[in-house]
């Protein structure tokens, strides 16, 4: 009798998602040690949809993916091992490679060989712990009510909150970074992060206990037009 996966991973969907990209992600996740939860997003309420997704299942670790992502083989097993070896770390994440709609690489991979850097996390909240993330359910659960009030960019501020970037982090409780590419992150005009505004940053920051000027999320350059993409996801 096989054991249940130790990871619950949710994916938020909208009717306009690219079906071919969604099928690719389904295959990627099927090869990972996760229990998949595909649920409908809530337009205009990304934080509420994320909170609903994180609440699904009862595995001790949780994660998420977007329907235009590609997930690299073996990454969840490596993240799980990293958290099992560091029992006080709130979460672990692997880096990413930005790609175009056809998976052509854009720029350098976002990996940090030196490991977690609290100052960098504080200064570049949304762009730093960005890739494939694995979170302890016990650490995340108390933050779910506040997460429901967040919108675009909720994930970045949530991870800053879980890491405790606003105060000295005790040794051994730092997030764990695996300096490997864990996913291909597709850039396209319809991606929801292109709708991010300073008002979203302020809303998310206040909901999770930060002053908005304390956390900075730089915009990424716009992607090239994509004729095959649907409307913004989630």
PDB file of C-alpha atoms in Angstrom:
ATOM      1  CA  UNK A   1       0.000   0.000   0.000  1.00  0.00           C
ATOM      2  CA  UNK A   2       1.545   3.289  -1.106  1.00  0.00           C
ATOM      3  CA  UNK A   3       1.879   6.184   1.306  1.00  0.00           C
ATOM      4  CA  UNK A   4      -0.019   9.422   0.695  1.00  0.00           C
ATOM      5  CA  UNK A   5       2.137  12.277  -0.641  1.00  0.00           C
ATOM      6  CA  UNK A   6       3.573  14.625   1.966  1.00  0.00           C
ATOM      7  CA  UNK A   7       2.835  17.635  -0.271  1.00  0.00           C
ATOM      8  CA  UNK A   8      -0.454  19.236  -1.311  1.00  0.00           C
ATOM      9  CA  UNK A   9       0.001  21.399  -4.415  1.00  0.00           C
ATOM     10  CA  UNK A  10      -2.822  23.563  -5.751  1.00  0.00           C
ATOM     11  CA  UNK A  11      -3.250  25.190  -9.152  1.00  0.00           C
ATOM     12  CA  UNK A  12      -5.649  28.109  -9.696  1.00  0.00           C
ATOM     13  CA  UNK A  13      -7.375  28.106 -13.076  1.00  0.00           C
ATOM     14  CA  UNK A  14      -9.537  30.416 -15.176  1.00  0.00           C
ATOM     15  CA  UNK A  15     -11.566  29.586 -18.310  1.00  0.00           C
ATOM     16  CA  UNK A  16      -9.111  31.458 -20.536  1.00  0.00           C
ATOM     17  CA  UNK A  17      -6.041  29.436 -19.556  1.00  0.00           C
ATOM     18  CA  UNK A  18      -4.075  27.959 -22.449  1.00  0.00           C
ATOM     19  CA  UNK A  19      -5.190  24.274 -22.544  1.00  0.00           C
ATOM     20  CA  UNK A  20      -1.899  23.014 -23.990  1.00  0.00           C
ATOM     21  CA  UNK A  21       0.106  24.706 -21.249  1.00  0.00           C
ATOM     22  CA  UNK A  22      -2.263  23.372 -18.615  1.00  0.00           C
ATOM     23  CA  UNK A  23      -1.827  19.824 -19.943  1.00  0.00           C
ATOM     24  CA  UNK A  24       1.961  20.217 -19.777  1.00  0.00           C
ATOM     25  CA  UNK A  25       1.769  21.254 -16.136  1.00  0.00           C
ATOM     26  CA  UNK A  26      -0.545  18.362 -15.283  1.00  0.00           C
ATOM     27  CA  UNK A  27       2.022  15.941 -16.704  1.00  0.00           C
ATOM     28  CA  UNK A  28       4.848  17.672 -14.841  1.00  0.00           C
ATOM     29  CA  UNK A  29       3.019  17.451 -11.506  1.00  0.00           C
ATOM     30  CA  UNK A  30       1.984  13.843 -12.109  1.00  0.00           C
ATOM     31  CA  UNK A  31       5.682  12.948 -12.000  1.00  0.00           C
ATOM     32  CA  UNK A  32       6.189  14.728  -8.651  1.00  0.00           C
ATOM     33  CA  UNK A  33       5.476  13.395  -5.113  1.00  0.00           C
ATOM     34  CA  UNK A  34       2.489  15.715  -4.669  1.00  0.00           C
ATOM     35  CA  UNK A  35      -1.280  15.540  -4.373  1.00  0.00           C
ATOM     36  CA  UNK A  36      -2.686  17.859  -7.059  1.00  0.00           C
ATOM     37  CA  UNK A  37      -5.625  20.175  -6.359  1.00  0.00           C
ATOM     38  CA  UNK A  38      -6.916  22.021  -9.437  1.00  0.00           C
ATOM     39  CA  UNK A  39      -9.457  24.661  -8.433  1.00  0.00           C
ATOM     40  CA  UNK A  40     -11.152  27.636 -10.052  1.00  0.00           C
ATOM     41  CA  UNK A  41      -9.553  30.988  -9.328  1.00  0.00           C
ATOM     42  CA  UNK A  42     -11.536  33.950  -8.008  1.00  0.00           C
ATOM     43  CA  UNK A  43     -11.157  36.893 -10.424  1.00  0.00           C
ATOM     44  CA  UNK A  44      -9.994  39.972  -8.539  1.00  0.00           C
ATOM     45  CA  UNK A  45      -9.385  38.016  -5.327  1.00  0.00           C
ATOM     46  CA  UNK A  46      -6.099  36.197  -5.764  1.00  0.00           C
ATOM     47  CA  UNK A  47      -5.344  36.129  -2.042  1.00  0.00           C
ATOM     48  CA  UNK A  48      -8.696  34.515  -1.244  1.00  0.00           C
ATOM     49  CA  UNK A  49      -8.194  31.933  -3.992  1.00  0.00           C
ATOM     50  CA  UNK A  50      -4.665  31.144  -2.789  1.00  0.00           C
ATOM     51  CA  UNK A  51      -5.886  30.757   0.788  1.00  0.00           C
ATOM     52  CA  UNK A  52      -8.587  28.339  -0.381  1.00  0.00           C
ATOM     53  CA  UNK A  53      -6.003  26.354  -2.329  1.00  0.00           C
ATOM     54  CA  UNK A  54      -3.562  26.159   0.575  1.00  0.00           C
ATOM     55  CA  UNK A  55      -6.351  24.906   2.849  1.00  0.00           C
ATOM     56  CA  UNK A  56      -6.991  21.835   0.691  1.00  0.00           C
ATOM     57  CA  UNK A  57      -5.708  18.458   1.868  1.00  0.00           C
ATOM     58  CA  UNK A  58      -3.935  17.615   5.094  1.00  0.00           C
ATOM     59  CA  UNK A  59      -0.335  16.956   4.038  1.00  0.00           C
ATOM     60  CA  UNK A  60       2.300  18.604   6.260  1.00  0.00           C
ATOM     61  CA  UNK A  61       3.749  20.596   3.338  1.00  0.00           C
ATOM     62  CA  UNK A  62       2.008  22.777   0.757  1.00  0.00           C
ATOM     63  CA  UNK A  63       2.881  24.400  -2.543  1.00  0.00           C
ATOM     64  CA  UNK A  64       1.288  25.931  -5.621  1.00  0.00           C
ATOM     65  CA  UNK A  65       1.841  26.246  -9.348  1.00  0.00           C
ATOM     66  CA  UNK A  66       0.287  28.294 -12.123  1.00  0.00           C
ATOM     67  CA  UNK A  67      -1.203  26.710 -15.256  1.00  0.00           C
ATOM     68  CA  UNK A  68       1.437  28.228 -17.531  1.00  0.00           C
ATOM     69  CA  UNK A  69       4.401  26.923 -15.470  1.00  0.00           C
ATOM     70  CA  UNK A  70       6.701  24.029 -16.316  1.00  0.00           C
ATOM     71  CA  UNK A  71       8.027  22.159 -13.273  1.00  0.00           C
ATOM     72  CA  UNK A  72      11.398  20.429 -13.435  1.00  0.00           C
ATOM     73  CA  UNK A  73      11.661  16.747 -12.555  1.00  0.00           C
ATOM     74  CA  UNK A  74      12.690  15.913  -8.989  1.00  0.00           C
ATOM     75  CA  UNK A  75      12.412  19.438  -7.596  1.00  0.00           C
ATOM     76  CA  UNK A  76       9.718  18.702  -5.007  1.00  0.00           C
ATOM     77  CA  UNK A  77      11.628  15.717  -3.632  1.00  0.00           C
ATOM     78  CA  UNK A  78      14.705  17.927  -3.213  1.00  0.00           C
ATOM     79  CA  UNK A  79      12.710  20.681  -1.502  1.00  0.00           C
ATOM     80  CA  UNK A  80      11.100  18.160   0.830  1.00  0.00           C
ATOM     81  CA  UNK A  81      14.482  16.738   1.781  1.00  0.00           C
ATOM     82  CA  UNK A  82      15.787  20.260   2.436  1.00  0.00           C
ATOM     83  CA  UNK A  83      12.960  21.012   4.882  1.00  0.00           C
ATOM     84  CA  UNK A  84      13.279  17.653   6.592  1.00  0.00           C
ATOM     85  CA  UNK A  85      16.967  18.399   7.154  1.00  0.00           C
ATOM     86  CA  UNK A  86      16.158  21.903   8.476  1.00  0.00           C
ATOM     87  CA  UNK A  87      13.163  21.332  10.788  1.00  0.00           C
ATOM     88  CA  UNK A  88      12.935  24.985  11.896  1.00  0.00           C
ATOM     89  CA  UNK A  89      12.964  26.523   8.400  1.00  0.00           C
ATOM     90  CA  UNK A  90       9.523  27.898   7.413  1.00  0.00           C
ATOM     91  CA  UNK A  91       9.862  27.158   3.711  1.00  0.00           C
ATOM     92  CA  UNK A  92      12.274  26.195   0.964  1.00  0.00           C
ATOM     93  CA  UNK A  93      12.383  27.314  -2.635  1.00  0.00           C
ATOM     94  CA  UNK A  94      14.156  26.478  -5.856  1.00  0.00           C
ATOM     95  CA  UNK A  95      14.989  29.097  -8.466  1.00  0.00           C
ATOM     96  CA  UNK A  96      13.517  29.613 -11.885  1.00  0.00           C
ATOM     97  CA  UNK A  97      14.287  30.441 -15.488  1.00  0.00           C
ATOM     98  CA  UNK A  98      12.106  33.034 -17.164  1.00  0.00           C
ATOM     99  CA  UNK A  99      11.077  31.892 -20.626  1.00  0.00           C
ATOM    100  CA  UNK A 100       8.935  33.089 -23.491  1.00  0.00           C
ATOM    101  CA  UNK A 101       5.734  31.437 -24.637  1.00  0.00           C
ATOM    102  CA  UNK A 102       7.790  28.906 -26.628  1.00  0.00           C
ATOM    103  CA  UNK A 103      10.106  28.201 -23.632  1.00  0.00           C
ATOM    104  CA  UNK A 104      12.992  30.237 -25.071  1.00  0.00           C
ATOM    105  CA  UNK A 105      15.102  31.442 -22.100  1.00  0.00           C
ATOM    106  CA  UNK A 106      14.909  35.128 -21.162  1.00  0.00           C
ATOM    107  CA  UNK A 107      17.958  36.391 -19.297  1.00  0.00           C
ATOM    108  CA  UNK A 108      19.812  34.484 -16.615  1.00  0.00           C
ATOM    109  CA  UNK A 109      18.280  31.973 -14.248  1.00  0.00           C
ATOM    110  CA  UNK A 110      17.180  33.376 -10.874  1.00  0.00           C
ATOM    111  CA  UNK A 111      19.259  31.237  -8.530  1.00  0.00           C
ATOM    112  CA  UNK A 112      21.324  32.382  -5.557  1.00  0.00           C
ATOM    113  CA  UNK A 113      24.441  30.216  -4.940  1.00  0.00           C
ATOM    114  CA  UNK A 114      25.128  32.010  -1.649  1.00  0.00           C
ATOM    115  CA  UNK A 115      21.820  30.838  -0.176  1.00  0.00           C
ATOM    116  CA  UNK A 116      19.174  32.873   1.621  1.00  0.00           C
ATOM    117  CA  UNK A 117      19.915  36.579   2.108  1.00  0.00           C
ATOM    118  CA  UNK A 118      17.540  38.391   4.464  1.00  0.00           C
ATOM    119  CA  UNK A 119      18.417  41.877   3.219  1.00  0.00           C
ATOM    120  CA  UNK A 120      17.873  40.892  -0.395  1.00  0.00           C
ATOM    121  CA  UNK A 121      14.557  39.286   0.542  1.00  0.00           C
ATOM    122  CA  UNK A 122      13.451  42.435   2.357  1.00  0.00           C
ATOM    123  CA  UNK A 123      14.457  44.759  -0.481  1.00  0.00           C
ATOM    124  CA  UNK A 124      13.195  42.670  -3.417  1.00  0.00           C
ATOM    125  CA  UNK A 125      10.271  40.881  -1.848  1.00  0.00           C
ATOM    126  CA  UNK A 126       8.303  39.700  -4.859  1.00  0.00           C
ATOM    127  CA  UNK A 127      11.290  38.897  -7.066  1.00  0.00           C
ATOM    128  CA  UNK A 128      13.535  37.040  -4.611  1.00  0.00           C
ATOM    129  CA  UNK A 129      11.809  33.927  -3.191  1.00  0.00           C
ATOM    130  CA  UNK A 130      10.247  33.270  -6.575  1.00  0.00           C
ATOM    131  CA  UNK A 131      10.209  29.849  -8.182  1.00  0.00           C
ATOM    132  CA  UNK A 132       9.008  26.538  -6.776  1.00  0.00           C
ATOM    133  CA  UNK A 133       8.171  27.045  -3.096  1.00  0.00           C
ATOM    134  CA  UNK A 134       7.462  24.407  -0.442  1.00  0.00           C
ATOM    135  CA  UNK A 135       5.940  25.658   2.836  1.00  0.00           C
ATOM    136  CA  UNK A 136       5.241  23.959   6.152  1.00  0.00           C
ATOM    137  CA  UNK A 137       1.482  23.847   6.630  1.00  0.00           C
ATOM    138  CA  UNK A 138       1.883  24.499  10.365  1.00  0.00           C
ATOM    139  CA  UNK A 139       3.727  27.752   9.650  1.00  0.00           C
ATOM    140  CA  UNK A 140       1.351  28.887   6.921  1.00  0.00           C
ATOM    141  CA  UNK A 141      -1.989  28.145   8.603  1.00  0.00           C
ATOM    142  CA  UNK A 142      -2.046  31.178  10.956  1.00  0.00           C
ATOM    143  CA  UNK A 143      -1.470  33.535   7.992  1.00  0.00           C
ATOM    144  CA  UNK A 144      -4.379  32.283   5.859  1.00  0.00           C
ATOM    145  CA  UNK A 145      -6.977  34.758   7.217  1.00  0.00           C
ATOM    146  CA  UNK A 146      -4.706  37.710   6.358  1.00  0.00           C
ATOM    147  CA  UNK A 147      -3.845  36.200   2.972  1.00  0.00           C
ATOM    148  CA  UNK A 148      -7.522  36.295   1.987  1.00  0.00           C
ATOM    149  CA  UNK A 149      -7.377  40.106   1.943  1.00  0.00           C
ATOM    150  CA  UNK A 150      -4.435  40.226  -0.506  1.00  0.00           C
ATOM    151  CA  UNK A 151      -4.437  40.586  -4.293  1.00  0.00           C
ATOM    152  CA  UNK A 152      -1.806  40.491  -7.077  1.00  0.00           C
ATOM    153  CA  UNK A 153       1.634  39.816  -5.614  1.00  0.00           C
ATOM    154  CA  UNK A 154       0.206  38.152  -2.508  1.00  0.00           C
ATOM    155  CA  UNK A 155       2.692  35.276  -2.609  1.00  0.00           C
ATOM    156  CA  UNK A 156       5.781  37.477  -2.324  1.00  0.00           C
ATOM    157  CA  UNK A 157       4.557  39.395   0.711  1.00  0.00           C
ATOM    158  CA  UNK A 158       3.287  36.169   2.289  1.00  0.00           C
ATOM    159  CA  UNK A 159       6.755  34.608   2.088  1.00  0.00           C
ATOM    160  CA  UNK A 160       8.336  37.741   3.574  1.00  0.00           C
ATOM    161  CA  UNK A 161       5.856  37.465   6.445  1.00  0.00           C
ATOM    162  CA  UNK A 162       6.599  33.764   6.993  1.00  0.00           C
ATOM    163  CA  UNK A 163      10.351  34.385   6.896  1.00  0.00           C
ATOM    164  CA  UNK A 164      10.080  37.261   9.390  1.00  0.00           C
ATOM    165  CA  UNK A 165      12.161  39.696   7.331  1.00  0.00           C
ATOM    166  CA  UNK A 166      11.132  42.598   9.599  1.00  0.00           C
ATOM    167  CA  UNK A 167      13.310  41.371  12.503  1.00  0.00           C
ATOM    168  CA  UNK A 168      16.509  39.373  13.060  1.00  0.00           C
ATOM    169  CA  UNK A 169      15.947  35.752  12.053  1.00  0.00           C
ATOM    170  CA  UNK A 170      17.288  33.250  14.613  1.00  0.00           C
ATOM    171  CA  UNK A 171      19.960  30.874  13.293  1.00  0.00           C
ATOM    172  CA  UNK A 172      18.419  27.763  11.789  1.00  0.00           C
ATOM    173  CA  UNK A 173      15.081  29.429  11.081  1.00  0.00           C
ATOM    174  CA  UNK A 174      16.054  31.021   7.792  1.00  0.00           C
ATOM    175  CA  UNK A 175      14.257  29.880   4.635  1.00  0.00           C
ATOM    176  CA  UNK A 176      16.245  27.364   2.593  1.00  0.00           C
ATOM    177  CA  UNK A 177      17.200  28.044  -1.009  1.00  0.00           C
ATOM    178  CA  UNK A 178      18.153  25.375  -3.531  1.00  0.00           C
ATOM    179  CA  UNK A 179      20.260  27.114  -6.212  1.00  0.00           C
ATOM    180  CA  UNK A 180      18.753  25.099  -9.042  1.00  0.00           C
ATOM    181  CA  UNK A 181      16.148  25.849 -11.696  1.00  0.00           C
ATOM    182  CA  UNK A 182      12.911  24.374 -10.385  1.00  0.00           C
ATOM    183  CA  UNK A 183      10.562  25.766 -12.986  1.00  0.00           C
ATOM    184  CA  UNK A 184      10.258  27.557 -16.279  1.00  0.00           C
ATOM    185  CA  UNK A 185       8.216  30.711 -15.654  1.00  0.00           C
ATOM    186  CA  UNK A 186       6.457  31.805 -18.816  1.00  0.00           C
ATOM    187  CA  UNK A 187       6.412  35.539 -19.531  1.00  0.00           C
ATOM    188  CA  UNK A 188       3.527  36.717 -21.707  1.00  0.00           C
ATOM    189  CA  UNK A 189       1.321  39.787 -21.941  1.00  0.00           C
ATOM    190  CA  UNK A 190      -1.643  38.105 -20.298  1.00  0.00           C
ATOM    191  CA  UNK A 191       0.262  37.013 -17.176  1.00  0.00           C
ATOM    192  CA  UNK A 192      -1.438  38.438 -14.115  1.00  0.00           C
ATOM    193  CA  UNK A 193       1.705  39.967 -12.600  1.00  0.00           C
ATOM    194  CA  UNK A 194       1.643  42.605 -15.347  1.00  0.00           C
ATOM    195  CA  UNK A 195      -1.457  44.034 -13.635  1.00  0.00           C
ATOM    196  CA  UNK A 196       0.412  44.594 -10.351  1.00  0.00           C
ATOM    197  CA  UNK A 197       0.145  48.165  -9.000  1.00  0.00           C
ATOM    198  CA  UNK A 198       1.508  50.094  -5.991  1.00  0.00           C
ATOM    199  CA  UNK A 199      -2.004  49.875  -4.533  1.00  0.00           C
ATOM    200  CA  UNK A 200      -1.724  46.071  -4.582  1.00  0.00           C
ATOM    201  CA  UNK A 201       1.601  46.265  -2.770  1.00  0.00           C
ATOM    202  CA  UNK A 202       0.120  48.538  -0.100  1.00  0.00           C
ATOM    203  CA  UNK A 203      -2.937  46.308   0.318  1.00  0.00           C
ATOM    204  CA  UNK A 204      -0.893  43.126   0.612  1.00  0.00           C
ATOM    205  CA  UNK A 205       1.686  44.655   2.930  1.00  0.00           C
ATOM    206  CA  UNK A 206      -0.855  46.027   5.368  1.00  0.00           C
ATOM    207  CA  UNK A 207      -2.847  42.786   5.376  1.00  0.00           C
ATOM    208  CA  UNK A 208       0.255  40.837   6.384  1.00  0.00           C
ATOM    209  CA  UNK A 209       1.589  43.355   8.875  1.00  0.00           C
ATOM    210  CA  UNK A 210       4.092  45.473   6.926  1.00  0.00           C
ATOM    211  CA  UNK A 211       4.179  49.141   6.086  1.00  0.00           C
ATOM    212  CA  UNK A 212       4.005  49.319   2.262  1.00  0.00           C
ATOM    213  CA  UNK A 213       7.180  51.393   1.928  1.00  0.00           C
ATOM    214  CA  UNK A 214       9.105  48.724   3.836  1.00  0.00           C
ATOM    215  CA  UNK A 215       8.778  46.104   1.125  1.00  0.00           C
ATOM    216  CA  UNK A 216       9.723  46.730  -2.477  1.00  0.00           C
ATOM    217  CA  UNK A 217       8.602  44.650  -5.438  1.00  0.00           C
ATOM    218  CA  UNK A 218      10.250  45.870  -8.669  1.00  0.00           C
ATOM    219  CA  UNK A 219       8.370  45.450 -11.903  1.00  0.00           C
ATOM    220  CA  UNK A 220       9.742  43.008 -14.433  1.00  0.00           C
ATOM    221  CA  UNK A 221      10.091  44.051 -18.074  1.00  0.00           C
ATOM    222  CA  UNK A 222       7.027  43.299 -20.216  1.00  0.00           C
ATOM    223  CA  UNK A 223       7.065  40.188 -22.357  1.00  0.00           C
ATOM    224  CA  UNK A 224       6.595  40.084 -26.090  1.00  0.00           C
ATOM    225  CA  UNK A 225       3.004  39.804 -27.396  1.00  0.00           C
ATOM    226  CA  UNK A 226       1.636  36.265 -27.452  1.00  0.00           C
ATOM    227  CA  UNK A 227      -1.194  35.316 -29.795  1.00  0.00           C
ATOM    228  CA  UNK A 228      -1.805  31.956 -28.089  1.00  0.00           C
ATOM    229  CA  UNK A 229      -2.356  33.266 -24.550  1.00  0.00           C
ATOM    230  CA  UNK A 230      -5.662  33.789 -22.829  1.00  0.00           C
ATOM    231  CA  UNK A 231      -6.617  36.516 -20.336  1.00  0.00           C
ATOM    232  CA  UNK A 232      -4.654  37.057 -17.107  1.00  0.00           C
ATOM    233  CA  UNK A 233      -4.666  33.847 -15.100  1.00  0.00           C
ATOM    234  CA  UNK A 234      -6.213  33.375 -11.667  1.00  0.00           C
TER     235      UNK A 234
END
